[in-house]
Amino acid sequence: MTGAASKDWVFRDPVHGLIELRGEHAKFAGLLQTRAMQRLRRIKQMGFAWLVYPGAEHSRFGHALGAMHIAGRVAKQLRLPADVTGHVMIAALLHDVGHGPFSHAWEHVFPATTHEQWGMRIMREDAELVAALQAIEPGLPDTMARFWGKTYRPHYVRKLVSSQLDVDRLDYLLRDGHYSGAGYATFDLEWILHAIRVAEVHPEASGDERLDLVVDYRRGMYAVEQYLFARSYMYSQVYHHKTVRAAEWMFIKLFRRFVELATSGHEPPGLPQASALARGEPIDIAAYMQLHDVSIVNAIDTWAGRTAAPAAADPVIADLAARLVDRRLFKTIDLGDDAETASAIAPRLRELAVAKLGPHGNYYLEVDDAIQVGYRGGVDELHVIGHPRHGTVTLGRLLEDMPLGQPLSAIRIVCAPELLADVQAMIRA
């Protein structure tokens, strides 16, 4: 992209058609030119899903544009003031700016700081992004910090960017469905936007605290249910596909071994930022932003012995890296939602892995509980009004009444192929 930020910007998007930054919003394009935003082009939106769905190679940059676009549309639908509309659109654009490589798998290994916390730091500490925000509106970095810190007013506006039916989810379901080729993500976005409104939900409160973001069930009952079905099916059939989860666990196991070695200074070279994180050492924002899918893949290629540099000296890292690069993935055994069986058998499975593969056998087996985390309740639940039986109800409560036909939790044994027969025998016994 070239040109001054004052001109109109138009993007051709495969999901939403034309995404436009015109008039007062044209200056938002300055944010797109920052290194912080351009980094998102090097992070795939769907992690390892491309190993199963070859088209799922799209980036978090495209998703950020889509979320911003929907935010602008819903803000217009709600007739929000111009300054609030701009804040919502920018918050949606920047909502993933702190994401680590390979989607959420990275946070399984380095959980001390979430991607939201990294995003907050980037918006406060990255001089280029701070300058771009200030150029749009003086004090905008602090305004965005209030958005993430949940102190922005009016309070309900935050739910447009972070709730069970926010612009993030509305975009990534449609986008991931499009690029993966899966037909599960179909829902009527237009009618959902038509059904979103602001209404009094907390009469006991004062001021704008009485109001909240709601979905009018009478307007959008079928569209909302269609969305909930779509989300459930995308989790069970795409995001939590057994092969995708196997690859994610191999990645997690690889980097857990990396962390173990880094604590004693024996990790393979190539990722000094990850080494510092593993030892609990602080890193600055510039160093963190060097972590993305490309830098991680380059390191894994080297550790696997696929470059001119020597392979990793540690046999576990070298082996797991080579399996990932060559797509020799772990196998899975479904246990449905039988958490009791999984809990009972887990210690014996770990003993089996160590007995068969040696002291590092635990790196080759895991009990995977793939919970659809998006449906857990919380303070950012969206309300549904006008329900024929419940009146006003949370979206999570509405979900409980729906015959989705898919469990919200899928429990599997994930293991190296050489353990598969023994694991199956143990489960049958």
Coordinates of C-alpha atoms in Angstrom, one line a residue:
M1 CA 0.0 0.0 0.0
T2 CA 1.2 3.5 -0.9
G3 CA 0.1 7.0 -0.6
A4 CA -0.8 9.5 2.1
A5 CA -3.0 8.6 5.0
S6 CA -5.4 11.5 4.1
K7 CA -6.7 9.9 0.9
D8 CA -9.5 7.4 0.7
W9 CA -8.5 3.8 1.0
V10 CA -10.4 0.8 -0.5
F11 CA -9.6 -2.9 0.0
R12 CA -11.2 -5.7 -1.9
D13 CA -12.1 -8.3 0.6
P14 CA -13.3 -11.8 -0.3
V15 CA -15.7 -11.9 2.7
H16 CA -17.2 -8.4 2.9
G17 CA -16.6 -7.1 -0.6
L18 CA -15.2 -3.6 -0.4
I19 CA -13.8 -2.4 2.9
E20 CA -13.5 1.4 2.7
L21 CA -11.7 4.0 4.8
R22 CA -13.2 7.3 3.6
G23 CA -13.6 10.8 4.9
E24 CA -12.9 11.1 8.6
H25 CA -11.9 7.4 8.7
A26 CA -9.3 7.7 6.0
K27 CA -6.6 8.7 8.5
F28 CA -7.0 5.2 10.2
A29 CA -4.8 4.0 7.3
G30 CA -1.8 5.4 9.1
L31 CA -2.3 2.6 11.6
L32 CA -2.1 0.0 8.8
Q33 CA 1.3 1.2 7.8
T34 CA 2.9 0.6 11.2
R35 CA 5.2 -2.4 11.8
A36 CA 2.9 -3.6 14.6
M37 CA 0.0 -4.0 12.1
Q38 CA 2.2 -5.3 9.2
R39 CA 3.5 -8.0 11.6
L40 CA 0.0 -9.5 11.5
R41 CA 0.4 -10.4 7.9
R42 CA 3.0 -12.9 9.1
I43 CA 0.7 -14.6 11.6
K44 CA -1.9 -17.1 10.2
Q45 CA -5.4 -16.6 11.5
M46 CA -6.1 -20.3 11.9
G47 CA -2.8 -21.6 13.4
F48 CA -2.2 -25.2 12.1
A49 CA -5.6 -25.6 10.3
W50 CA -3.8 -25.3 6.9
L51 CA -2.4 -28.8 7.5
V52 CA -6.0 -30.1 7.1
Y53 CA -7.6 -27.3 5.1
P54 CA -5.1 -26.1 2.4
G55 CA -6.9 -22.8 1.8
A56 CA -6.7 -21.8 5.4
E57 CA -3.5 -19.7 4.9
H58 CA -5.1 -16.2 5.6
S59 CA -3.6 -13.8 8.1
R60 CA -4.7 -11.9 11.1
F61 CA -4.1 -8.7 9.1
G62 CA -7.1 -9.5 6.9
H63 CA -9.2 -10.5 9.9
A64 CA -8.3 -7.2 11.6
L65 CA -9.6 -5.3 8.6
G66 CA -12.8 -7.3 8.5
A67 CA -13.4 -6.8 12.3
M68 CA -13.0 -3.1 11.8
H69 CA -15.4 -3.1 8.9
I70 CA -18.1 -4.8 10.9
A71 CA -17.5 -2.5 13.8
G72 CA -18.1 0.5 11.6
R73 CA -21.3 -1.0 10.3
V74 CA -22.7 -1.9 13.7
A75 CA -21.7 1.5 15.1
K76 CA -23.7 3.1 12.3
Q77 CA -26.6 0.8 13.0
L78 CA -26.6 1.9 16.7
R79 CA -26.2 5.5 15.7
L80 CA -23.2 5.9 18.0
P81 CA -21.5 9.3 18.1
A82 CA -18.7 9.9 15.6
D83 CA -15.9 9.8 18.2
V84 CA -17.2 6.6 19.8
T85 CA -17.6 5.0 16.3
G86 CA -14.0 5.8 15.6
H87 CA -12.9 4.3 18.9
V88 CA -14.8 1.1 18.3
M89 CA -13.4 0.7 14.8
I90 CA -9.8 1.3 15.9
A91 CA -10.2 -1.1 18.9
A92 CA -11.4 -3.7 16.5
L93 CA -8.5 -3.1 14.1
L94 CA -6.0 -3.4 16.9
H95 CA -7.6 -6.2 18.9
D96 CA -5.1 -8.8 17.7
V97 CA -2.0 -6.6 17.6
G98 CA -0.4 -8.5 20.5
H99 CA -1.0 -12.0 19.2
G100 CA 1.9 -14.4 19.4
P101 CA 2.8 -16.9 16.6
F102 CA 0.5 -19.8 15.7
S103 CA -2.7 -18.6 17.1
H104 CA -3.4 -19.6 20.8
A105 CA -0.9 -22.5 20.9
W106 CA 1.9 -20.0 21.8
E107 CA 0.1 -19.0 25.0
H108 CA 0.0 -22.6 26.2
V109 CA 3.8 -22.4 26.4
F110 CA 4.2 -18.8 27.4
P111 CA 1.1 -18.0 29.5
A112 CA 2.6 -15.4 31.8
T113 CA 1.4 -12.6 29.5
T114 CA -1.7 -12.9 27.3
H115 CA -2.0 -11.5 23.8
E116 CA -4.3 -8.8 25.2
Q117 CA -1.6 -7.7 27.7
W118 CA 1.0 -7.7 24.9
G119 CA -1.4 -5.7 22.8
M120 CA -1.8 -3.2 25.6
R121 CA 2.0 -2.8 25.9
I122 CA 2.4 -2.4 22.1
M123 CA -0.2 0.4 22.1
R124 CA 1.6 2.1 24.9
E125 CA 5.2 1.5 24.2
D126 CA 5.7 1.2 20.4
A127 CA 6.7 4.7 19.4
E128 CA 5.5 4.3 15.8
L129 CA 2.0 3.0 16.8
V130 CA 1.7 5.6 19.5
A131 CA 2.5 8.4 17.0
A132 CA 0.0 7.0 14.5
L133 CA -2.7 6.9 17.2
Q134 CA -1.9 10.4 18.4
A135 CA -2.1 11.7 14.8
I136 CA -5.7 10.4 14.6
E137 CA -6.8 11.9 18.0
P138 CA -4.7 13.3 20.8
G139 CA -4.8 11.0 23.8
L140 CA -6.0 8.0 21.7
P141 CA -3.5 5.6 23.2
D142 CA -4.9 6.2 26.6
T143 CA -8.5 5.9 25.2
M144 CA -7.6 2.5 23.7
A145 CA -6.0 1.5 27.1
R146 CA -9.4 2.2 28.7
F147 CA -11.0 0.0 26.1
W148 CA -8.8 -2.9 27.0
G149 CA -8.9 -2.1 30.7
K150 CA -12.7 -2.2 30.7
T151 CA -13.1 1.4 31.9
Y152 CA -14.2 2.9 28.6
R153 CA -17.6 4.7 28.7
P154 CA -20.2 4.0 27.6
H155 CA -19.4 0.6 29.0
Y156 CA -21.5 -1.4 26.7
V157 CA -19.5 -0.3 23.6
R158 CA -16.7 -2.6 24.7
K159 CA -19.0 -5.6 24.0
L160 CA -18.9 -4.8 20.3
V161 CA -15.2 -5.8 20.4
S162 CA -15.2 -8.4 23.2
S163 CA -18.3 -10.5 24.0
Q164 CA -19.9 -13.7 22.8
L165 CA -21.3 -12.0 19.7
D166 CA -18.6 -9.4 18.9
V167 CA -17.2 -8.1 15.7
D168 CA -14.1 -10.4 16.2
R169 CA -16.2 -13.5 16.2
L170 CA -18.6 -12.3 13.5
D171 CA -15.7 -11.8 11.1
Y172 CA -13.5 -14.8 11.9
L173 CA -16.3 -17.3 11.6
L174 CA -17.2 -16.1 8.1
R175 CA -13.6 -15.6 7.1
D176 CA -12.4 -18.9 8.4
G177 CA -15.3 -20.7 6.8
H178 CA -14.5 -19.0 3.5
Y179 CA -10.8 -19.8 3.4
S180 CA -11.1 -23.3 4.9
G181 CA -13.9 -24.2 2.4
A182 CA -16.0 -25.6 5.3
G183 CA -19.7 -24.9 4.9
Y184 CA -20.4 -24.8 8.6
A185 CA -19.8 -21.0 9.1
T186 CA -22.9 -19.8 7.3
F187 CA -25.0 -17.3 9.1
D188 CA -27.0 -14.2 8.3
L189 CA -24.7 -11.3 9.3
E190 CA -27.0 -8.7 7.9
W191 CA -29.9 -9.8 10.1
I192 CA -27.7 -10.1 13.2
L193 CA -26.5 -6.5 12.7
H194 CA -30.2 -5.5 12.3
A195 CA -31.1 -7.2 15.6
I196 CA -28.3 -5.6 17.7
R197 CA -29.4 -2.7 19.7
V198 CA -28.9 -0.9 23.0
A199 CA -31.6 -1.4 25.7
E200 CA -32.1 -1.0 29.4
V201 CA -31.0 -4.3 31.0
H202 CA -29.8 -3.1 34.5
P203 CA -32.6 -1.0 35.9
E204 CA -31.0 -1.0 39.4
A205 CA -28.0 0.9 38.0
S206 CA -27.6 4.6 37.3
G207 CA -26.7 6.6 34.2
D208 CA -25.5 4.7 31.2
E209 CA -24.8 1.7 33.4
R210 CA -28.5 0.9 33.1
L211 CA -28.0 0.2 29.4
D212 CA -26.4 -2.7 27.7
L213 CA -25.8 -4.2 24.3
V214 CA -28.5 -6.7 23.4
V215 CA -29.8 -8.8 20.6
D216 CA -33.5 -8.5 20.0
Y217 CA -34.7 -12.1 19.8
R218 CA -37.9 -11.2 18.0
R219 CA -35.9 -9.5 15.2
G220 CA -33.0 -11.9 14.9
M221 CA -34.0 -15.2 16.6
Y222 CA -33.1 -17.3 13.5
A223 CA -30.0 -15.5 12.6
V224 CA -28.7 -15.7 16.2
E225 CA -29.4 -19.4 16.4
Q226 CA -27.8 -19.9 13.0
Y227 CA -24.7 -18.1 14.3
L228 CA -24.6 -20.3 17.4
F229 CA -24.9 -23.5 15.4
A230 CA -22.2 -22.2 13.0
R231 CA -19.8 -21.5 15.8
S232 CA -20.4 -24.9 17.4
Y233 CA -19.8 -26.7 14.2
M234 CA -16.7 -24.7 13.3
Y235 CA -15.1 -25.6 16.6
S236 CA -16.0 -29.3 16.5
Q237 CA -15.2 -29.8 12.8
V238 CA -12.5 -27.2 12.0
Y239 CA -10.8 -25.5 14.9
H240 CA -10.8 -28.7 17.0
H241 CA -10.3 -31.2 14.1
K242 CA -8.3 -34.1 15.4
T243 CA -5.4 -33.5 13.1
V244 CA -5.3 -29.8 13.8
R245 CA -5.2 -30.5 17.5
A246 CA -2.5 -33.1 17.0
A247 CA -0.3 -30.6 15.3
E248 CA -1.0 -28.0 17.9
W249 CA 0.1 -30.4 20.7
M250 CA 3.3 -31.3 18.8
F251 CA 4.1 -27.6 18.6
I252 CA 3.3 -27.1 22.3
K253 CA 5.4 -30.1 23.3
L254 CA 8.3 -28.9 21.2
F255 CA 8.3 -25.5 22.9
R256 CA 7.8 -27.0 26.3
R257 CA 11.0 -28.9 25.8
F258 CA 12.6 -25.6 24.5
V259 CA 11.5 -23.9 27.7
E260 CA 12.8 -26.7 29.8
L261 CA 16.2 -26.5 28.2
A262 CA 16.2 -22.7 28.2
T263 CA 16.0 -22.6 32.0
S264 CA 19.5 -24.1 32.1
G265 CA 20.8 -22.3 29.1
H266 CA 20.9 -25.3 26.8
E267 CA 18.1 -24.5 24.3
P268 CA 18.9 -24.5 20.6
P269 CA 19.8 -21.2 19.0
G270 CA 17.6 -19.1 16.8
L271 CA 14.9 -17.6 19.0
P272 CA 16.6 -15.4 21.7
Q273 CA 13.2 -13.7 22.4
A274 CA 11.6 -17.0 23.3
S275 CA 14.7 -17.9 25.4
A276 CA 14.3 -14.8 27.4
L277 CA 10.6 -15.5 27.9
A278 CA 11.3 -19.0 29.0
R279 CA 13.7 -17.8 31.7
G280 CA 11.2 -15.1 32.8
E281 CA 13.4 -12.3 31.6
P282 CA 11.8 -9.1 30.4
I283 CA 11.8 -8.3 26.7
D284 CA 10.9 -5.1 25.0
I285 CA 8.2 -4.6 22.5
A286 CA 10.6 -4.5 19.5
A287 CA 11.9 -7.9 20.4
Y288 CA 8.4 -9.4 21.0
M289 CA 7.3 -8.2 17.6
Q290 CA 10.0 -10.2 15.9
L291 CA 8.1 -13.3 17.0
H292 CA 5.7 -14.4 14.3
D293 CA 4.9 -17.5 12.2
V294 CA 7.8 -16.9 9.8
S295 CA 10.5 -16.5 12.5
I296 CA 9.2 -19.6 14.3
V297 CA 9.0 -21.7 11.1
N298 CA 12.6 -20.7 10.3
A299 CA 13.7 -21.9 13.7
I300 CA 11.8 -25.1 13.5
D301 CA 13.3 -25.8 10.0
T302 CA 16.8 -25.3 11.4
W303 CA 16.2 -27.5 14.5
A304 CA 14.9 -30.2 12.2
G305 CA 18.0 -30.1 10.1
R306 CA 16.3 -28.8 7.0
T307 CA 18.7 -25.8 6.6
A308 CA 22.4 -25.4 6.2
A309 CA 22.8 -24.8 9.9
P310 CA 23.2 -27.8 12.2
A311 CA 20.1 -29.5 13.6
A312 CA 19.2 -29.1 17.2
A313 CA 21.5 -31.1 19.5
D314 CA 18.6 -32.1 21.7
P315 CA 17.0 -35.3 20.3
V316 CA 13.5 -34.4 21.4
I317 CA 13.5 -31.0 19.8
A318 CA 15.2 -32.3 16.6
D319 CA 12.7 -35.2 16.4
L320 CA 9.5 -33.2 17.1
A321 CA 10.7 -30.4 14.7
A322 CA 11.3 -32.9 11.9
R323 CA 7.9 -34.5 12.4
L324 CA 6.2 -31.2 12.2
V325 CA 8.1 -30.1 9.1
D326 CA 7.4 -33.4 7.4
R327 CA 3.8 -33.6 8.5
R328 CA 4.4 -36.8 10.4
L329 CA 1.8 -36.0 13.0
F330 CA 0.6 -37.6 16.2
K331 CA -2.5 -39.8 16.2
T332 CA -5.6 -39.3 18.2
I333 CA -8.1 -41.5 20.0
D334 CA -11.5 -40.0 20.7
L335 CA -13.0 -40.4 24.2
G336 CA -16.1 -38.2 23.4
D337 CA -16.8 -36.1 26.5
D338 CA -15.8 -38.9 29.0
A339 CA -13.7 -36.9 31.3
E340 CA -13.9 -39.5 34.0
T341 CA -12.2 -42.2 31.8
A342 CA -9.5 -39.7 30.7
S343 CA -8.7 -38.7 34.2
A344 CA -8.5 -42.3 35.4
I345 CA -6.3 -43.5 32.6
A346 CA -3.9 -40.5 32.3
P347 CA -1.3 -41.6 34.8
R348 CA -1.0 -45.1 33.3
L349 CA -0.7 -43.6 29.8
R350 CA 2.2 -41.4 30.9
E351 CA 3.9 -44.4 32.5
L352 CA 3.4 -46.3 29.2
A353 CA 5.0 -43.5 27.2
V354 CA 8.0 -43.4 29.4
A355 CA 8.4 -47.2 29.5
K356 CA 8.2 -47.3 25.7
L357 CA 10.1 -44.2 24.6
G358 CA 12.4 -43.5 27.5
P359 CA 12.5 -40.6 30.1
H360 CA 11.3 -38.1 27.5
G361 CA 8.2 -40.1 26.7
N362 CA 5.8 -37.5 28.1
Y363 CA 6.6 -35.3 25.2
Y364 CA 4.9 -37.8 22.9
L365 CA 1.5 -38.1 24.6
E366 CA -1.2 -35.8 25.9
V367 CA -4.8 -35.9 27.1
D368 CA -6.4 -33.2 25.1
D369 CA -9.6 -31.5 26.4
A370 CA -10.7 -29.3 23.6
I371 CA -13.2 -27.1 25.2
Q372 CA -15.2 -24.6 23.2
V373 CA -13.9 -21.7 25.3
G374 CA -16.0 -19.1 23.4
Y375 CA -19.2 -20.4 25.2
R376 CA -18.0 -20.1 28.7
G377 CA -19.9 -17.5 30.7
G378 CA -18.4 -14.3 31.9
V379 CA -18.9 -10.6 32.5
D380 CA -18.9 -9.9 28.8
E381 CA -21.8 -12.1 28.0
L382 CA -24.3 -10.5 25.6
H383 CA -28.0 -10.3 26.6
V384 CA -30.9 -11.4 24.4
I385 CA -34.2 -9.6 25.0
G386 CA -37.7 -10.7 24.0
H387 CA -37.1 -14.4 24.4
P388 CA -40.5 -16.1 24.4
R389 CA -39.7 -18.2 27.5
H390 CA -37.0 -16.4 29.4
G391 CA -37.6 -12.7 28.6
T392 CA -34.1 -11.3 29.0
V393 CA -31.4 -14.0 29.0
T394 CA -27.7 -14.2 28.3
L395 CA -26.5 -15.7 25.1
G396 CA -24.7 -18.4 27.0
R397 CA -28.0 -19.4 28.7
L398 CA -29.7 -19.5 25.3
L399 CA -27.1 -21.9 24.1
E400 CA -27.9 -24.4 26.8
D401 CA -31.4 -24.9 25.3
M402 CA -30.1 -25.5 21.8
P403 CA -29.9 -29.1 20.5
L404 CA -26.5 -28.6 18.9
G405 CA -25.7 -32.3 18.5
Q406 CA -22.1 -31.5 19.2
P407 CA -20.5 -31.7 22.7
L408 CA -18.9 -28.5 23.9
S409 CA -15.9 -30.5 25.1
A410 CA -14.0 -33.2 23.1
I411 CA -11.6 -35.3 25.0
R412 CA -8.9 -37.2 23.1
I413 CA -5.6 -39.0 23.6
V414 CA -3.0 -37.5 21.4
C415 CA 0.1 -39.6 20.9
A416 CA 3.0 -40.5 18.7
P417 CA 2.2 -43.2 16.2
E418 CA 4.5 -45.7 17.8
L419 CA 2.4 -45.5 21.0
L420 CA -1.0 -45.9 19.3
A421 CA -1.5 -49.6 19.5
D422 CA -0.5 -49.8 23.2
V423 CA -2.7 -46.8 24.1
Q424 CA -5.7 -48.4 22.3
A425 CA -5.1 -51.7 24.1
M426 CA -4.9 -49.9 27.5
I427 CA -8.2 -48.1 26.8
R428 CA -9.9 -51.3 25.8
A429 CA -8.7 -53.0 28.9

